[in-house]
GROMACS .gro file of C-alpha atoms in nm:
model
  383
    1UNK     CA    1  -0.002  -0.005   0.009
    2UNK     CA    2   0.138   0.339  -0.116
    3UNK     CA    3   0.231   0.619   0.148
    4UNK     CA    4  -0.047   0.835   0.015
    5UNK     CA    5  -0.317   0.589   0.022
    6UNK     CA    6  -0.203   0.516   0.399
    7UNK     CA    7  -0.224   0.882   0.465
    8UNK     CA    8  -0.559   0.918   0.306
    9UNK     CA    9  -0.680   0.623   0.511
   10UNK     CA   10  -0.559   0.776   0.834
   11UNK     CA   11  -0.705   1.115   0.745
   12UNK     CA   12  -1.055   0.960   0.670
   13UNK     CA   13  -1.039   0.772   0.993
   14UNK     CA   14  -0.952   1.084   1.206
   15UNK     CA   15  -1.231   1.280   1.026
   16UNK     CA   16  -1.496   1.004   1.122
   17UNK     CA   17  -1.368   0.980   1.491
   18UNK     CA   18  -1.394   1.360   1.540
   19UNK     CA   19  -1.701   1.447   1.343
   20UNK     CA   20  -1.970   1.331   1.604
   21UNK     CA   21  -1.807   1.482   1.885
   22UNK     CA   22  -1.770   1.811   1.711
   23UNK     CA   23  -2.132   1.805   1.583
   24UNK     CA   24  -2.270   1.763   1.946
   25UNK     CA   25  -2.035   2.047   2.064
   26UNK     CA   26  -2.168   2.260   1.784
   27UNK     CA   27  -2.507   2.268   1.971
   28UNK     CA   28  -2.325   2.500   2.231
   29UNK     CA   29  -2.287   2.782   1.993
   30UNK     CA   30  -2.548   3.033   1.967
   31UNK     CA   31  -2.686   3.091   1.617
   32UNK     CA   32  -2.765   3.413   1.438
   33UNK     CA   33  -3.075   3.403   1.232
   34UNK     CA   34  -2.957   3.673   1.005
   35UNK     CA   35  -2.643   3.462   0.878
   36UNK     CA   36  -2.699   3.202   0.611
   37UNK     CA   37  -2.421   2.970   0.485
   38UNK     CA   38  -2.406   2.803   0.151
   39UNK     CA   39  -2.233   2.492   0.068
   40UNK     CA   40  -2.210   2.322  -0.279
   41UNK     CA   41  -2.144   1.969  -0.394
   42UNK     CA   42  -1.957   2.063  -0.691
   43UNK     CA   43  -1.584   2.018  -0.674
   44UNK     CA   44  -1.316   1.965  -0.434
   45UNK     CA   45  -1.011   2.134  -0.277
   46UNK     CA   46  -0.835   2.145  -0.624
   47UNK     CA   47  -1.119   2.322  -0.808
   48UNK     CA   48  -1.459   2.413  -0.701
   49UNK     CA   49  -1.731   2.511  -0.962
   50UNK     CA   50  -1.959   2.787  -0.865
   51UNK     CA   51  -2.287   2.647  -0.983
   52UNK     CA   52  -2.619   2.478  -0.911
   53UNK     CA   53  -2.899   2.578  -0.688
   54UNK     CA   54  -2.695   2.688  -0.404
   55UNK     CA   55  -2.533   2.947  -0.628
   56UNK     CA   56  -2.840   3.100  -0.748
   57UNK     CA   57  -2.993   3.123  -0.408
   58UNK     CA   58  -2.682   3.264  -0.262
   59UNK     CA   59  -2.678   3.537  -0.525
   60UNK     CA   60  -3.043   3.608  -0.502
   61UNK     CA   61  -3.014   3.665  -0.125
   62UNK     CA   62  -2.682   3.859  -0.145
   63UNK     CA   63  -2.816   4.097  -0.410
   64UNK     CA   64  -3.178   4.149  -0.266
   65UNK     CA   65  -3.153   4.128   0.105
   66UNK     CA   66  -2.901   4.337   0.284
   67UNK     CA   67  -3.054   4.232   0.623
   68UNK     CA   68  -2.917   3.878   0.587
   69UNK     CA   69  -2.548   3.804   0.545
   70UNK     CA   70  -2.513   3.523   0.293
   71UNK     CA   71  -2.188   3.342   0.310
   72UNK     CA   72  -2.035   3.106   0.069
   73UNK     CA   73  -1.819   2.827   0.214
   74UNK     CA   74  -1.591   2.745  -0.058
   75UNK     CA   75  -1.371   2.430  -0.096
   76UNK     CA   76  -1.138   2.630  -0.329
   77UNK     CA   77  -0.956   2.928  -0.189
   78UNK     CA   78  -0.959   3.074  -0.544
   79UNK     CA   79  -1.319   3.079  -0.559
   80UNK     CA   80  -1.347   3.247  -0.226
   81UNK     CA   81  -1.112   3.518  -0.344
   82UNK     CA   82  -1.316   3.570  -0.641
   83UNK     CA   83  -1.641   3.605  -0.461
   84UNK     CA   84  -1.486   3.840  -0.220
   85UNK     CA   85  -1.341   4.055  -0.510
   86UNK     CA   86  -1.706   4.080  -0.651
   87UNK     CA   87  -1.842   4.208  -0.308
   88UNK     CA   88  -1.972   3.887  -0.190
   89UNK     CA   89  -1.910   3.713   0.145
   90UNK     CA   90  -1.705   3.389   0.129
   91UNK     CA   91  -1.452   3.182   0.314
   92UNK     CA   92  -1.269   2.873   0.291
   93UNK     CA   93  -1.464   2.606   0.461
   94UNK     CA   94  -1.160   2.488   0.669
   95UNK     CA   95  -1.048   2.849   0.756
   96UNK     CA   96  -1.119   2.979   1.100
   97UNK     CA   97  -1.351   3.237   0.958
   98UNK     CA   98  -1.533   2.971   0.753
   99UNK     CA   99  -1.567   2.731   1.057
  100UNK     CA  100  -1.684   3.029   1.260
  101UNK     CA  101  -1.935   3.125   1.004
  102UNK     CA  102  -2.071   2.765   0.968
  103UNK     CA  103  -2.104   2.752   1.360
  104UNK     CA  104  -2.291   3.075   1.374
  105UNK     CA  105  -2.516   3.025   1.088
  106UNK     CA  106  -2.873   3.019   1.170
  107UNK     CA  107  -2.949   2.858   0.810
  108UNK     CA  108  -2.727   2.637   0.624
  109UNK     CA  109  -2.831   2.570   0.259
  110UNK     CA  110  -2.699   2.280   0.053
  111UNK     CA  111  -2.800   2.108  -0.269
  112UNK     CA  112  -2.671   1.759  -0.217
  113UNK     CA  113  -2.535   1.551   0.077
  114UNK     CA  114  -2.363   1.715   0.375
  115UNK     CA  115  -1.986   1.598   0.395
  116UNK     CA  116  -1.841   1.518   0.741
  117UNK     CA  117  -1.633   1.850   0.733
  118UNK     CA  118  -1.945   2.055   0.711
  119UNK     CA  119  -2.185   1.830   0.888
  120UNK     CA  120  -1.982   1.869   1.203
  121UNK     CA  121  -2.079   2.230   1.252
  122UNK     CA  122  -2.446   2.203   1.195
  123UNK     CA  123  -2.581   2.129   1.534
  124UNK     CA  124  -2.839   2.405   1.591
  125UNK     CA  125  -2.869   2.548   1.242
  126UNK     CA  126  -3.179   2.483   1.036
  127UNK     CA  127  -3.090   2.288   0.727
  128UNK     CA  128  -3.236   2.361   0.392
  129UNK     CA  129  -3.192   2.114   0.102
  130UNK     CA  130  -3.245   2.257  -0.256
  131UNK     CA  131  -3.157   1.935  -0.429
  132UNK     CA  132  -2.916   1.893  -0.713
  133UNK     CA  133  -3.202   1.764  -0.917
  134UNK     CA  134  -3.416   1.454  -0.942
  135UNK     CA  135  -3.362   1.274  -1.264
  136UNK     CA  136  -3.451   0.908  -1.346
  137UNK     CA  137  -3.209   0.730  -1.160
  138UNK     CA  138  -3.384   0.507  -0.902
  139UNK     CA  139  -3.114   0.544  -0.622
  140UNK     CA  140  -3.129   0.907  -0.613
  141UNK     CA  141  -3.185   1.061  -0.260
  142UNK     CA  142  -3.270   0.716  -0.127
  143UNK     CA  143  -3.041   0.702   0.177
  144UNK     CA  144  -3.074   0.877   0.523
  145UNK     CA  145  -2.896   1.217   0.552
  146UNK     CA  146  -2.658   1.257   0.818
  147UNK     CA  147  -2.884   1.485   1.013
  148UNK     CA  148  -3.240   1.531   0.920
  149UNK     CA  149  -3.344   1.830   0.677
  150UNK     CA  150  -3.546   2.102   0.825
  151UNK     CA  151  -3.672   2.207   0.492
  152UNK     CA  152  -3.667   2.053   0.141
  153UNK     CA  153  -3.727   2.258  -0.170
  154UNK     CA  154  -3.845   2.063  -0.491
  155UNK     CA  155  -4.024   2.153  -0.819
  156UNK     CA  156  -4.337   1.958  -0.791
  157UNK     CA  157  -4.562   1.694  -0.606
  158UNK     CA  158  -4.421   1.448  -0.867
  159UNK     CA  159  -4.060   1.507  -0.768
  160UNK     CA  160  -4.154   1.498  -0.397
  161UNK     CA  161  -4.311   1.145  -0.464
  162UNK     CA  162  -3.963   1.035  -0.592
  163UNK     CA  163  -3.772   1.128  -0.283
  164UNK     CA  164  -3.743   0.837  -0.048
  165UNK     CA  165  -3.906   0.861   0.309
  166UNK     CA  166  -3.574   0.807   0.481
  167UNK     CA  167  -3.434   1.114   0.295
  168UNK     CA  168  -3.741   1.342   0.366
  169UNK     CA  169  -3.828   1.213   0.711
  170UNK     CA  170  -3.898   1.510   0.947
  171UNK     CA  171  -3.866   1.775   0.682
  172UNK     CA  172  -4.117   2.039   0.566
  173UNK     CA  173  -4.147   2.009   0.203
  174UNK     CA  174  -4.225   2.307  -0.047
  175UNK     CA  175  -4.280   2.316  -0.420
  176UNK     CA  176  -4.087   2.614  -0.521
  177UNK     CA  177  -3.872   2.517  -0.818
  178UNK     CA  178  -3.491   2.506  -0.876
  179UNK     CA  179  -3.322   2.844  -0.826
  180UNK     CA  180  -3.066   2.778  -1.099
  181UNK     CA  181  -3.349   2.788  -1.351
  182UNK     CA  182  -3.421   3.160  -1.264
  183UNK     CA  183  -3.150   3.258  -1.509
  184UNK     CA  184  -3.356   3.140  -1.797
  185UNK     CA  185  -3.604   3.390  -1.758
  186UNK     CA  186  -3.422   3.702  -1.612
  187UNK     CA  187  -3.064   3.833  -1.543
  188UNK     CA  188  -2.912   3.729  -1.233
  189UNK     CA  189  -2.630   3.954  -1.108
  190UNK     CA  190  -2.323   3.756  -1.057
  191UNK     CA  191  -2.424   3.446  -1.269
  192UNK     CA  192  -2.150   3.495  -1.490
  193UNK     CA  193  -1.903   3.405  -1.233
  194UNK     CA  194  -1.742   3.048  -1.331
  195UNK     CA  195  -1.903   3.066  -1.686
  196UNK     CA  196  -1.659   2.957  -1.953
  197UNK     CA  197  -1.588   3.259  -2.148
  198UNK     CA  198  -1.483   3.082  -2.463
  199UNK     CA  199  -1.812   2.890  -2.502
  200UNK     CA  200  -2.011   3.211  -2.430
  201UNK     CA  201  -1.833   3.374  -2.708
  202UNK     CA  202  -1.903   3.079  -2.949
  203UNK     CA  203  -2.265   3.084  -2.871
  204UNK     CA  204  -2.331   3.452  -2.871
  205UNK     CA  205  -2.117   3.549  -3.157
  206UNK     CA  206  -2.030   3.235  -3.352
  207UNK     CA  207  -2.148   3.206  -3.723
  208UNK     CA  208  -2.327   2.852  -3.656
  209UNK     CA  209  -2.645   2.749  -3.807
  210UNK     CA  210  -2.739   2.538  -3.494
  211UNK     CA  211  -2.592   2.491  -3.163
  212UNK     CA  212  -2.610   2.154  -2.982
  213UNK     CA  213  -2.518   2.074  -2.631
  214UNK     CA  214  -2.424   1.713  -2.534
  215UNK     CA  215  -2.414   1.651  -2.155
  216UNK     CA  216  -2.378   1.274  -2.072
  217UNK     CA  217  -2.463   1.157  -1.730
  218UNK     CA  218  -2.221   1.052  -1.473
  219UNK     CA  219  -2.177   0.674  -1.462
  220UNK     CA  220  -2.115   0.572  -1.085
  221UNK     CA  221  -1.794   0.393  -1.060
  222UNK     CA  222  -1.631   0.512  -1.384
  223UNK     CA  223  -1.343   0.764  -1.353
  224UNK     CA  224  -1.357   0.842  -1.727
  225UNK     CA  225  -1.625   0.827  -1.983
  226UNK     CA  226  -1.505   0.654  -2.293
  227UNK     CA  227  -1.669   0.862  -2.557
  228UNK     CA  228  -1.509   0.675  -2.843
  229UNK     CA  229  -1.700   0.363  -2.744
  230UNK     CA  230  -2.033   0.566  -2.810
  231UNK     CA  231  -1.934   0.820  -3.074
  232UNK     CA  232  -1.704   0.833  -3.378
  233UNK     CA  233  -1.594   1.187  -3.294
  234UNK     CA  234  -1.388   1.229  -3.605
  235UNK     CA  235  -1.688   1.142  -3.834
  236UNK     CA  236  -1.908   1.347  -3.619
  237UNK     CA  237  -1.672   1.646  -3.643
  238UNK     CA  238  -1.661   1.640  -4.037
  239UNK     CA  239  -2.043   1.629  -4.030
  240UNK     CA  240  -2.068   1.928  -3.800
  241UNK     CA  241  -1.833   2.139  -4.008
  242UNK     CA  242  -2.046   2.040  -4.334
  243UNK     CA  243  -2.356   2.153  -4.164
  244UNK     CA  244  -2.197   2.436  -3.993
  245UNK     CA  245  -2.334   2.312  -3.653
  246UNK     CA  246  -2.165   2.369  -3.320
  247UNK     CA  247  -2.150   2.088  -3.055
  248UNK     CA  248  -2.051   2.161  -2.702
  249UNK     CA  249  -1.989   1.880  -2.497
  250UNK     CA  250  -1.985   1.902  -2.110
  251UNK     CA  251  -1.883   1.613  -1.902
  252UNK     CA  252  -1.957   1.574  -1.531
  253UNK     CA  253  -1.714   1.730  -1.295
  254UNK     CA  254  -1.597   1.400  -1.156
  255UNK     CA  255  -1.455   1.337  -1.501
  256UNK     CA  256  -1.156   1.572  -1.441
  257UNK     CA  257  -0.905   1.367  -1.629
  258UNK     CA  258  -1.097   1.431  -1.950
  259UNK     CA  259  -1.188   1.789  -1.920
  260UNK     CA  260  -0.908   1.892  -2.155
  261UNK     CA  261  -1.005   1.695  -2.481
  262UNK     CA  262  -0.919   1.855  -2.788
  263UNK     CA  263  -1.175   2.100  -2.917
  264UNK     CA  264  -1.218   2.208  -3.287
  265UNK     CA  265  -1.392   2.482  -3.469
  266UNK     CA  266  -1.729   2.291  -3.458
  267UNK     CA  267  -1.662   2.072  -3.143
  268UNK     CA  268  -1.603   2.238  -2.815
  269UNK     CA  269  -1.542   2.056  -2.486
  270UNK     CA  270  -1.649   2.267  -2.205
  271UNK     CA  271  -1.421   2.285  -1.901
  272UNK     CA  272  -1.561   2.248  -1.554
  273UNK     CA  273  -1.788   2.551  -1.519
  274UNK     CA  274  -2.132   2.673  -1.465
  275UNK     CA  275  -2.324   2.629  -1.805
  276UNK     CA  276  -2.683   2.726  -1.685
  277UNK     CA  277  -2.651   3.080  -1.809
  278UNK     CA  278  -2.557   2.935  -2.162
  279UNK     CA  279  -2.855   2.679  -2.193
  280UNK     CA  280  -3.082   2.946  -2.351
  281UNK     CA  281  -2.833   2.997  -2.642
  282UNK     CA  282  -2.857   2.599  -2.746
  283UNK     CA  283  -3.105   2.491  -3.017
  284UNK     CA  284  -3.101   2.115  -2.896
  285UNK     CA  285  -3.002   1.919  -2.583
  286UNK     CA  286  -2.867   1.564  -2.634
  287UNK     CA  287  -2.874   1.374  -2.312
  288UNK     CA  288  -2.933   1.028  -2.164
  289UNK     CA  289  -3.058   1.004  -1.811
  290UNK     CA  290  -2.965   1.327  -1.608
  291UNK     CA  291  -3.193   1.578  -1.447
  292UNK     CA  292  -3.073   1.853  -1.695
  293UNK     CA  293  -3.321   1.700  -1.934
  294UNK     CA  294  -3.609   1.846  -1.735
  295UNK     CA  295  -3.451   2.181  -1.666
  296UNK     CA  296  -3.406   2.212  -2.044
  297UNK     CA  297  -3.787   2.157  -2.078
  298UNK     CA  298  -3.843   2.496  -1.937
  299UNK     CA  299  -3.683   2.653  -2.258
  300UNK     CA  300  -3.933   2.475  -2.470
  301UNK     CA  301  -3.661   2.339  -2.723
  302UNK     CA  302  -3.607   2.012  -2.865
  303UNK     CA  303  -3.441   1.710  -2.681
  304UNK     CA  304  -3.256   1.411  -2.834
  305UNK     CA  305  -3.195   1.116  -2.624
  306UNK     CA  306  -2.859   0.922  -2.666
  307UNK     CA  307  -2.907   0.609  -2.429
  308UNK     CA  308  -2.657   0.398  -2.597
  309UNK     CA  309  -2.613   0.177  -2.280
  310UNK     CA  310  -2.964   0.183  -2.166
  311UNK     CA  311  -2.965  -0.187  -2.076
  312UNK     CA  312  -2.655  -0.151  -1.856
  313UNK     CA  313  -2.738   0.171  -1.697
  314UNK     CA  314  -3.093   0.066  -1.598
  315UNK     CA  315  -2.948  -0.266  -1.460
  316UNK     CA  316  -2.685  -0.095  -1.252
  317UNK     CA  317  -2.852   0.215  -1.138
  318UNK     CA  318  -3.221   0.122  -1.176
  319UNK     CA  319  -3.491   0.377  -1.312
  320UNK     CA  320  -3.758   0.526  -1.122
  321UNK     CA  321  -3.992   0.510  -1.404
  322UNK     CA  322  -4.030   0.374  -1.748
  323UNK     CA  323  -3.757   0.545  -1.975
  324UNK     CA  324  -3.981   0.611  -2.266
  325UNK     CA  325  -4.256   0.777  -2.048
  326UNK     CA  326  -4.058   1.077  -1.946
  327UNK     CA  327  -3.815   1.114  -2.237
  328UNK     CA  328  -4.006   1.339  -2.487
  329UNK     CA  329  -3.792   1.316  -2.784
  330UNK     CA  330  -3.655   1.077  -3.040
  331UNK     CA  331  -3.374   0.806  -2.944
  332UNK     CA  332  -3.053   0.747  -3.117
  333UNK     CA  333  -2.786   0.474  -3.013
  334UNK     CA  334  -2.482   0.561  -3.242
  335UNK     CA  335  -2.310   0.833  -3.440
  336UNK     CA  336  -2.529   0.772  -3.763
  337UNK     CA  337  -2.860   0.767  -3.546
  338UNK     CA  338  -2.759   1.092  -3.378
  339UNK     CA  339  -2.685   1.267  -3.712
  340UNK     CA  340  -3.006   1.140  -3.876
  341UNK     CA  341  -3.217   1.249  -3.570
  342UNK     CA  342  -3.060   1.592  -3.549
  343UNK     CA  343  -3.147   1.669  -3.915
  344UNK     CA  344  -3.514   1.536  -3.843
  345UNK     CA  345  -3.545   1.754  -3.544
  346UNK     CA  346  -3.446   2.066  -3.713
  347UNK     CA  347  -3.666   2.006  -3.998
  348UNK     CA  348  -3.979   1.921  -3.779
  349UNK     CA  349  -4.016   1.932  -3.412
  350UNK     CA  350  -4.274   1.655  -3.352
  351UNK     CA  351  -4.249   1.636  -2.972
  352UNK     CA  352  -4.350   1.978  -2.841
  353UNK     CA  353  -4.681   1.846  -2.676
  354UNK     CA  354  -4.500   1.562  -2.517
  355UNK     CA  355  -4.232   1.815  -2.365
  356UNK     CA  356  -4.525   2.021  -2.234
  357UNK     CA  357  -4.676   1.726  -2.066
  358UNK     CA  358  -4.351   1.615  -1.906
  359UNK     CA  359  -4.255   1.975  -1.812
  360UNK     CA  360  -4.595   2.030  -1.639
  361UNK     CA  361  -4.549   1.705  -1.443
  362UNK     CA  362  -4.209   1.829  -1.326
  363UNK     CA  363  -4.268   2.177  -1.243
  364UNK     CA  364  -4.542   2.341  -1.061
  365UNK     CA  365  -4.393   2.688  -1.158
  366UNK     CA  366  -4.213   2.792  -1.470
  367UNK     CA  367  -4.190   3.164  -1.387
  368UNK     CA  368  -3.819   3.213  -1.291
  369UNK     CA  369  -3.884   3.318  -0.948
  370UNK     CA  370  -3.773   3.008  -0.759
  371UNK     CA  371  -3.521   3.177  -0.561
  372UNK     CA  372  -3.778   3.445  -0.429
  373UNK     CA  373  -4.015   3.173  -0.333
  374UNK     CA  374  -3.757   2.994  -0.132
  375UNK     CA  375  -3.647   3.303   0.058
  376UNK     CA  376  -3.994   3.411   0.137
  377UNK     CA  377  -4.090   3.074   0.254
  378UNK     CA  378  -3.789   3.046   0.485
  379UNK     CA  379  -3.825   3.418   0.614
  380UNK     CA  380  -4.200   3.348   0.683
  381UNK     CA  381  -4.094   3.026   0.859
  382UNK     CA  382  -3.877   3.235   1.109
  383UNK     CA  383  -4.177   3.449   1.220
   0.00000   0.00000   0.00000
């Protein structure tokens, strides 16, 4: 066993041994109801991506409510520096200031699972869960959290029904929408932080006839995604150039080793970044199993499904419902099929009614005011 592996095991053991004693001690610290801290799932000590629902609720609160101090607890010191340079409150979550902010916070906002290093300071805070998204994976949100959530915000009764009772036990649940979708409808100050400038330039000023996003889902247990097994990228690149289409590929942040794949004039690999402000510029989303499918429905643009490993994925992960019932668009399983279906979609959009049916199932609200609803609910609950 290598030295680094031994050190990692020792560090993990020490973390587990100290976590619960510190958690119980955190109950002794008085909380400030006017201080809220925000913690994201997206990244690690090397590179944190400023994105997802916590980002947009943090920005909304910071920009609109001076009576509450919103603090971003960053995993990456560079992100904390960037946010402070933009006028926001942020500390590294391991710094003394970050720990003190976590201990004093009357409200702690997350959009995934609490990790031990942040869970240990949450003794008396009210814990708010915004969710990362609820796609079709059966195993999503089906384990007990390290401590109960006080509030869970989700888009609709349908999504609530997909959350396991062990995950929601003891929580008040509200249907407010996802704060990250607000940027589809209105400008959000600060939303450009951690957005890829090259992709923005290509999408806003590029001479392309059509702009397509391909965002494959994370496959649990795989450190890399073998795109060549599913796609003939060389053939696809030639076809894209002939059609003057732009294809942007964004991989899950956990595929860090592949984030610097070679881009070309018509094929751009997006580095780890927040792509939500860019979604409105795409004419088509190609996806397989992720919750991004359902966010994109709010833009009322076509979807193309590329579930080339559907049998394997559904066996390994399990699906919460029939795949075809909630995937309103054509299916392709290889490069030729993708090209054919893209051309068919751009000729005739045959799935608009189906998209509306699924959208109205997934979302109670479609107005771009999710952050406002969440904040209002939480402020009303403190009265």
